Amino acid sequence: MRLRFNLLFGGAICLIILTLGVFAPLFVHHDPILDANLMNAELPPNADFWFGTDSQGRDVFSRVLYGSRVSLTVGIVSQLINSCIGLLFGISAGYIGGRWDEFVSGLTNVMLSIPSLIFALAIMAILGPGLGSLLIALGLTNWSWTCRIARSSALSLKSQGYVQAAKTLGYSDIRIMITQILPNMIGPILVIGTLGMGDAILAEAALSYLGLGIRPPFPSWGSMLTDARELIAVAPWAAIFPGIAIFLTVLGLNLFGDGLRDYLDPHMRTRKA
Amino acid sequence: MASQTQPLLQIENLSVCFPVSAGLFRRSHQAVRAINNLSLSLHKNQCLSIVGESGCGKSTLALTILGLQHPTHGSISFDGKPITGAAQPGRMQRARMAQMVFQDPYASLNPRQTIHAALAGPLRLHGLRNKGEVEDRIATTLKMVGLKPEQAKRYPHEFSGGQRQRIGIARALILDPKVIVLDEPVSALDVSIRAQIINLLLDLKERLDLSYIMISHDLSVVEHMSDRVAVMYFGQIVEEGPWQSIFANPVHPYTRRLLAAIPDPFTIIRQEDITRKDMQPPPLSGFSYYPEEIGTHDVYQSPPPTEFLTVGDDHKVRFIAR
Amino acid sequence: MSAPPLLEVRNLHIDMRSGQERLNVVENVSFSIGAGETFGLVGESGCGKSITALSLIGLLNRPLAVGQGEILFKGQNLLKMNGSELRRLRGNRISMIFQEPMTALNPLATVGRQIAEMFVLHQGSTWHEAERKAIAALAQVQVPAPDKRIKNYPHQMSGGMRQRVMIAIALACHPDLLIADEPTTALDVTVQAEILKLMQELCDQRGTSVLMISHDLGVIAKMCQRVGIMYAGHLVEERAVADLFRRPAHPYTHGLLASLPVLGQRKLNERKPLQEIEGIVPSIAAFPTGCRFEPRCTRASPICRDAVPGPSVLGDYSFVRCYHHG
Ligand SMILES: Nc1ncnc2c1ncn2[C@@H]1O[C@H](COP(=O)(O)OP(=O)(O)OP(=O)(O)O)[C@@H](O)[C@H]1O
Ligand SMILES: Nc1ncnc2c1ncn2[C@@H]1O[C@H](COP(=O)(O)OP(=O)(O)OP(=O)(O)O)[C@@H](O)[C@H]1O
Ligand code: SF4
Ligand SMILES: [Mg+2]
Ligand SMILES: [Mg+2]
């Protein structure tokens, strides 16, 4: 019961947000950027502007919807890059061991001791603002946890009988890492991955606030939040709705990750049948 | 006697050392000497059992035979051809020579693979592409170990310990190897399943003309299964011979100690004195038994030069010159 | 057994839960262990010995959970305790030797650190003191060169050494109750004898009680005063150890003893196959409603299929659950 609930509820939230983002033009009747009209500034939610308007009179509803495109892209793509780097380093370090392991462990410790946002900031400063550099900056800086988990799982999995058996059956090391080790750590990696997507969405907000994210008129939840900061007393809706959007997305991702982990566990699967 | 023919597997002067790391970026000169100058041969269709102290290098020997551990010195040959050193075959060729059955039936199967996947993977890897042939081979192997082919769709956790050990045996048989290394094949199983697995292994040995190297602490199992028994101590063989001589006339003090320590439930309950009535036979003249004292060796030092001398029909014991 | 028992398990049920469904993995198990006593638990692999042991220290994980019953340790019900009370007992008053040392030990820490941690956590030692104690503890379990071995990681040790590290951790704080789940499977007989002697000394000198789970009937015969036999989640027989081997009552126990390979039985030119118990254990989802041994039992009759046999008392702390025992 609970398994299904997490998976379906979390999945549904994610799917709804994804659909709203992808098909945003079908749901909105104001342009998120061009329909700026100071006459309409700071209107509370009403029949025409469902979520109200911001300081420039733009429709918050359509900006939230369009903004999800940026936030979701940043979350998914940068976390994918993080997971791939973390898995690559972590599995190989744990499985191969020796000097390579010492090197990777040293590197992850260095990464962990510097806040990843500062790291991302430095990369953004070099690459300049924009979506592409945002993805690269966030994708290169938040893989240390994935790497640590992957390394310690690989280290304990490699002494399991089935890994030894695979070697005696002639499997190459690469094949063993992919077919025997990786599938057995997918649970924790997924959970870290969904949390990481949430992190990335929040980091995007932070970087946008510093003027290093998406360039202004284009909406992203992060830039909307920061724009709305000065209005929090007069037009709280301009901050609340993107806030709720971030919250729901992160919640949906976490539930989905949890449910997916349980679903992928073969112990859980057959008992349901 | 079997020893006239060429042995199937011959291990000569094998040594394996594990370097001790002295910390980050430093390598110390010390090494754990797991196997020291060990020689042993296995003949076709024989079961050679290796017994010995925990930590004396039995598993390391097994891993070295399977190519999962590189020898520091010495060589191993299979059917007369060396399989260590420069002429070493790759993992793929080795896989058809020797396979292994592991001690822990729970950890030895990948929890995320169905039995079918675990058996089909190696077959495909070794070039069996035809789907029908793969299925046939899986079905016959499963039947051979007493499982139903329908069960192949299941995951390991749906099987009991004994059934998992059967699956482990099926996996070891799937590539049709000549030698099977059994590292404590039944110690994780309960007595009644243990009997089933022992009977199965003996039956397969005859049917498929297999040769076994079995590592076991359970001497009643060793007595039941073996053709020859080798007693290992600190990386060396200290006594080796046909099973009946080892059990009836043990010579080396360490072997005698092992046999005396067997906890047999019925003798314990009857509170019988199980210490052997016969006396320790004296060593050959000019020699002492090696090791003279048990439990005093230093795993970081290589052992002194010793000799492995015949004391009876095909029965050898390790001595040190006095 | 005269003194009040140190541990008393009453009507323990362990369920496996999935959605609305509840499967009974362990049903109605009761036994008690007196101070300084060693109680053995023997049975088919997968019959629920390890999960019974885990339930005693509150370490059962989803999907398994205690359904009903009481576990009284020194008169206190462990099932009513909260997390922090249990943690204080665990490792200190009750400790456990886990069946799989490789999964119970941390692959990322040296074994010395893992042993020393027990002294730091439970005895308030400094790390420096604790290291000395760890070396002594390893020496006590017969690991050669313990001062060097404490620097090993688990994967650098042999199977038997890892198992002895687990034993050293479990014995570190002189527990009142030691749960030993297959403690000596990876040990050779001489080391095994030393370890068993060590445990026995602990029982005699400190009054430690032991729950000994083992497939090795020799170990059971040597260590235990009383033995329980489990089959498919039921405790089917409980006997004093000598009675069990001399006059087993349950057909399953009979079968177990008969399938034992006995030393000195093999003749030079013939090898009789070992006797087996025909058939396999029923799966948890398909337990028979009556006696769970019925599908494999040679003495079965129609009543065996209808209801689970109740305990027939054979003496003090001694019973069998079978309609046709003898
Ligand atoms: N984490 C788990 N999830 C689901 N089922 C489990 C879990 N752990 C144990 N089981 C099931 O509970 C039953 C009892 O298992 P347990 O480990 O107690 O057996 P055991 O008597 O200790 O066997 P063995 O002698 O092989 O150690 C088994 O059928 C097993 O499949
Ligand atoms: N990877 C390793 N690194 C360092 N030392 C190792 C390694 N593997 C094994 N050793 C050492 O080699 C020696 C032999 O170990 P091995 O596992 O072969 O013993 P074993 O005879 O199988 O013992 P057991 O009966 O306890 O399983 C031990 O001293 C062990 O500590
Ligand atoms: S109750 Fe019946 S089926 Fe069960 S063990 Fe006794 S005789 Fe066999
Ligand atoms: Mg070993
Ligand atoms: Mg168990």
GROMACS .gro file of C-alpha atoms in nm, chain B residues 9 23 65 67 100 130 135 153 157-158 172 184-186 216 237-238 248 251 263 265 305 308:
model
   23
  282LEU     CA    1   4.592  -2.954  -1.193
  296GLY     CA    2   4.981   0.435   0.525
  338ILE     CA    3   4.368  -2.143  -0.870
  340GLY     CA    4   4.297  -1.666  -1.125
  373MET     CA    5   3.388  -2.222  -0.769
  403ASN     CA    6   2.103  -1.939  -3.011
  408GLU     CA    7   1.727  -2.238  -2.273
  426LYS     CA    8   1.216  -1.695  -1.343
  430HIS     CA    9   1.540  -1.438  -0.211
  431GLU     CA   10   1.254  -1.664  -0.309
  445ALA     CA   11   2.948  -2.340  -1.143
  457GLU     CA   12   3.305  -2.465   0.258
  458PRO     CA   13   3.015  -2.575   0.037
  459VAL     CA   14   2.789  -2.695   0.316
  489SER     CA   15   3.617  -2.765   0.473
  510ILE     CA   16   5.089  -2.865   0.327
  511VAL     CA   17   5.205  -3.048   0.640
  521ALA     CA   18   4.307  -4.403   1.030
  524VAL     CA   19   5.100  -3.888   1.169
  536PRO     CA   20   3.297  -3.224   1.820
  538PRO     CA   21   2.758  -3.494   1.924
  578PRO     CA   22   6.332  -2.470   0.487
  581PHE     CA   23   5.807  -3.323   0.277
   0.00000   0.00000   0.00000
